[in-house]
GROMACS .gro file of C-alpha atoms in nm:
model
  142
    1UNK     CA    1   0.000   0.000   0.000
    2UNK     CA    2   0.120   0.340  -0.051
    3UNK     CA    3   0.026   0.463   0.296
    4UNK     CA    4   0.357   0.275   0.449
    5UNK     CA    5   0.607   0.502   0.183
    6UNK     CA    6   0.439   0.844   0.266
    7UNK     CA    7   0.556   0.887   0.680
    8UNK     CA    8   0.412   0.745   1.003
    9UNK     CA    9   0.050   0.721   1.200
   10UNK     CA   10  -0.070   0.768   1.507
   11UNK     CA   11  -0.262   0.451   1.471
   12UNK     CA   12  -0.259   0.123   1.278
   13UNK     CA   13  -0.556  -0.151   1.232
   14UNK     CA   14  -0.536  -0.513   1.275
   15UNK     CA   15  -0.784  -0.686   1.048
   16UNK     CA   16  -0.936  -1.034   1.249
   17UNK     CA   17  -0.787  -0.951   1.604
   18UNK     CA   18  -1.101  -0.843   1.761
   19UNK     CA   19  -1.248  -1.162   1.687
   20UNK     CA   20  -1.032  -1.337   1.942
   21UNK     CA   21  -0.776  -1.317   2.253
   22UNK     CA   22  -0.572  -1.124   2.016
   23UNK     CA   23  -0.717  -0.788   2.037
   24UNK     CA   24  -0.571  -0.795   2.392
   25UNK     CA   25  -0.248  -0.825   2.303
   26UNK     CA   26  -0.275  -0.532   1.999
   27UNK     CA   27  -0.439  -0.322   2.248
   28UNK     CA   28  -0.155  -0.342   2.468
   29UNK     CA   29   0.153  -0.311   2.187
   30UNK     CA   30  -0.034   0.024   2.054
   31UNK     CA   31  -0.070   0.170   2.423
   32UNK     CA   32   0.276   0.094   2.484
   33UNK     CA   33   0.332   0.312   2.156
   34UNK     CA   34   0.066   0.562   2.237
   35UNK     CA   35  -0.095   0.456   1.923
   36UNK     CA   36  -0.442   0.409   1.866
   37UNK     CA   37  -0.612   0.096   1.696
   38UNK     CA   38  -0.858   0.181   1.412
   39UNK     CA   39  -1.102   0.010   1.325
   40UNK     CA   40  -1.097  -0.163   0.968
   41UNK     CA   41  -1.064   0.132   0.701
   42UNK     CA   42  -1.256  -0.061   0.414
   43UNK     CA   43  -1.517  -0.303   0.572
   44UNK     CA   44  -1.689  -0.313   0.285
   45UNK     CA   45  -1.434  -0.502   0.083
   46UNK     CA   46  -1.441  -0.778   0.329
   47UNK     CA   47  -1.059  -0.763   0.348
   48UNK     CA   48  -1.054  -1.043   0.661
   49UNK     CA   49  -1.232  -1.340   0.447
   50UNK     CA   50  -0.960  -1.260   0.109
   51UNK     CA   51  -0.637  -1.219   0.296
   52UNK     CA   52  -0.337  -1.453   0.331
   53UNK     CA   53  -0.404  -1.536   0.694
   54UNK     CA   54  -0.806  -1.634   0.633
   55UNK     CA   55  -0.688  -2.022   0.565
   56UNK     CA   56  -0.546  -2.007   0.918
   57UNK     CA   57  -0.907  -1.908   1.050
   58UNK     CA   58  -1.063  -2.153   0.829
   59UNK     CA   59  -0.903  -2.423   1.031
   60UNK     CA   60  -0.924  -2.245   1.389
   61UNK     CA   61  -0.615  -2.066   1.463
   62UNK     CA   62  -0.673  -1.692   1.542
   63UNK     CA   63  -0.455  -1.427   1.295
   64UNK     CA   64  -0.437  -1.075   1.183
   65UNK     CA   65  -0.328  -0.875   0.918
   66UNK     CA   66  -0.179  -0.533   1.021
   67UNK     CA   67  -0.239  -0.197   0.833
   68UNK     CA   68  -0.043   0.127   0.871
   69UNK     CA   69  -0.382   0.423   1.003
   70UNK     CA   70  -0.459   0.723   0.819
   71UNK     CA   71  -0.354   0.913   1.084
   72UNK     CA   72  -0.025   1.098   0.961
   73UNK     CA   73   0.179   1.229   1.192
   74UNK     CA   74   0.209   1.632   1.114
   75UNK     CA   75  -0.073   1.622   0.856
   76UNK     CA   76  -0.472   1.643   0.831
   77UNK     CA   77  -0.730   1.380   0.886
   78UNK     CA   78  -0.784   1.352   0.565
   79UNK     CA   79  -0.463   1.340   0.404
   80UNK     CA   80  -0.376   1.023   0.435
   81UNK     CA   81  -0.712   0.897   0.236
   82UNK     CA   82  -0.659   1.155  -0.012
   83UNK     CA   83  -0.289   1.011  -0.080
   84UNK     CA   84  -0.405   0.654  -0.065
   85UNK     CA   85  -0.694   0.747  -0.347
   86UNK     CA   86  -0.461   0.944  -0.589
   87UNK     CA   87  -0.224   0.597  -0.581
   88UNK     CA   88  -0.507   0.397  -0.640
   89UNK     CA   89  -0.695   0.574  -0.938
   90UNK     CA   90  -0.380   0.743  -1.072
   91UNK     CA   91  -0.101   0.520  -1.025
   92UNK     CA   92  -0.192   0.165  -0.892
   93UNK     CA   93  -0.054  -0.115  -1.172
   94UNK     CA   94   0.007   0.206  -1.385
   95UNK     CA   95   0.333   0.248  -1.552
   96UNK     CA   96   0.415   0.509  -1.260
   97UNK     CA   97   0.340   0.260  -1.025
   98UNK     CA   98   0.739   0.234  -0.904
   99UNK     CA   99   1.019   0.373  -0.707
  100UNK     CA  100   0.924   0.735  -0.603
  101UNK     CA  101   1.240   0.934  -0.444
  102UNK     CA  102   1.003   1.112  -0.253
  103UNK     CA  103   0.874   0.806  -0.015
  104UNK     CA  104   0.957   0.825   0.314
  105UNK     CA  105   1.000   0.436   0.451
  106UNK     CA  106   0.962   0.592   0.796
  107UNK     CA  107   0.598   0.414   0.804
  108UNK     CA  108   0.738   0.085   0.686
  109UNK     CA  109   0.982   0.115   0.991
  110UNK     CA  110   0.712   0.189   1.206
  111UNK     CA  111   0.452  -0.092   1.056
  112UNK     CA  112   0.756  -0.346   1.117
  113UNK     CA  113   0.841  -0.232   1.459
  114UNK     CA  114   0.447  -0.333   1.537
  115UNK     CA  115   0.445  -0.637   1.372
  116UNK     CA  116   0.741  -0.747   1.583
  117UNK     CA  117   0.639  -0.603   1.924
  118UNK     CA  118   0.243  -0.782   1.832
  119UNK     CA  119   0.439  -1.099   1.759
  120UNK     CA  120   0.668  -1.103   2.027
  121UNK     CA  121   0.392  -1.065   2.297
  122UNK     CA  122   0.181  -1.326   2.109
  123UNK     CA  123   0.494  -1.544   2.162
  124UNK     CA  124   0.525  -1.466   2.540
  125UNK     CA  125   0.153  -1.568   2.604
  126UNK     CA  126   0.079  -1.812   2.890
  127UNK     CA  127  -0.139  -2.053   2.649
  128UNK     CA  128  -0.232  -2.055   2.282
  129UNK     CA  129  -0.444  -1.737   2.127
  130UNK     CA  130  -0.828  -1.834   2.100
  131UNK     CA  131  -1.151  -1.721   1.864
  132UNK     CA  132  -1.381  -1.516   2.127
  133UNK     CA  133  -1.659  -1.755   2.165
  134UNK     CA  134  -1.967  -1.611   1.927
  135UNK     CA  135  -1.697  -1.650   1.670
  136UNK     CA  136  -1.761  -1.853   1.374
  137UNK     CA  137  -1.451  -1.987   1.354
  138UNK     CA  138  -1.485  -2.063   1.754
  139UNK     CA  139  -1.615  -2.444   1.701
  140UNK     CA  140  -1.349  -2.547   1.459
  141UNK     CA  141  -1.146  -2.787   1.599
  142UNK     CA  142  -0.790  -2.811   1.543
   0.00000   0.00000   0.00000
């Protein structure tokens, strides 16, 4: 996404956490950041059932995807939605779509410290994550 090239957030979503004991644990690495966790920016595309982690639900272990927020640091609320729709109508699998030397990777840096910290604490759990019980993925046995 072009959101992690264009500078850092103030907050970050986690698509799938909140439907088990993971939200805990992404609550806790974005306090510790004094982040914020938004809520899924495009619910409507139904982002959780097509990404790479969904077979992992499928069978009954609990996953997330991470997104960078649209809360730039320094910028409007509504800067960071602008940017991301200019990439996508102007640029996405466009011959433009490369190497700008105006990204700033500080966002990617940021996205990856997350990603670490979320997996680190997931690692340092006393048992196993698990699907919050009204969860249809809840009953699947693994």
């Amino acid at each position: 996404s072009v959101n992690e090239v264009i500078g850092r957030t103030t907050d970050f979503a986690t698509l799938g956490a909140e439907r088990s004991t993971l939200k805990a644990v992404v609550e806790t690495v974005a306090r510790e950041r004094g982040m914020t966790v938004a809520p899924d920016p495009r619910p409507e595309q139904g982002s959780f059932y097509r990404s790479d982690h969904f077979p992992l639900a499928r069978v009954g272990v609990p996953s997330l995807s991470l997104k960078q927020g649209r809360n730039f640091i320094g910028r409007s609320a509504e800067w960071g939605a602008g940017q991301f729709k200019i990439y996508n109508t102007e640029h996405y699998h466009q011959p433009s779509d490369e190497y700008q030397d105006s990204w700033d990777f500080s966002g990617m840096i940021q996205m990856a410290e997350i990603a670490l910290a979320i997996g680190r604490s997931i690692g340092d759990l006393n048992e196993m994550p698990k699907f919050n019980p009204d969860d249809e993925f809840a009953k699947v046995k693994r």
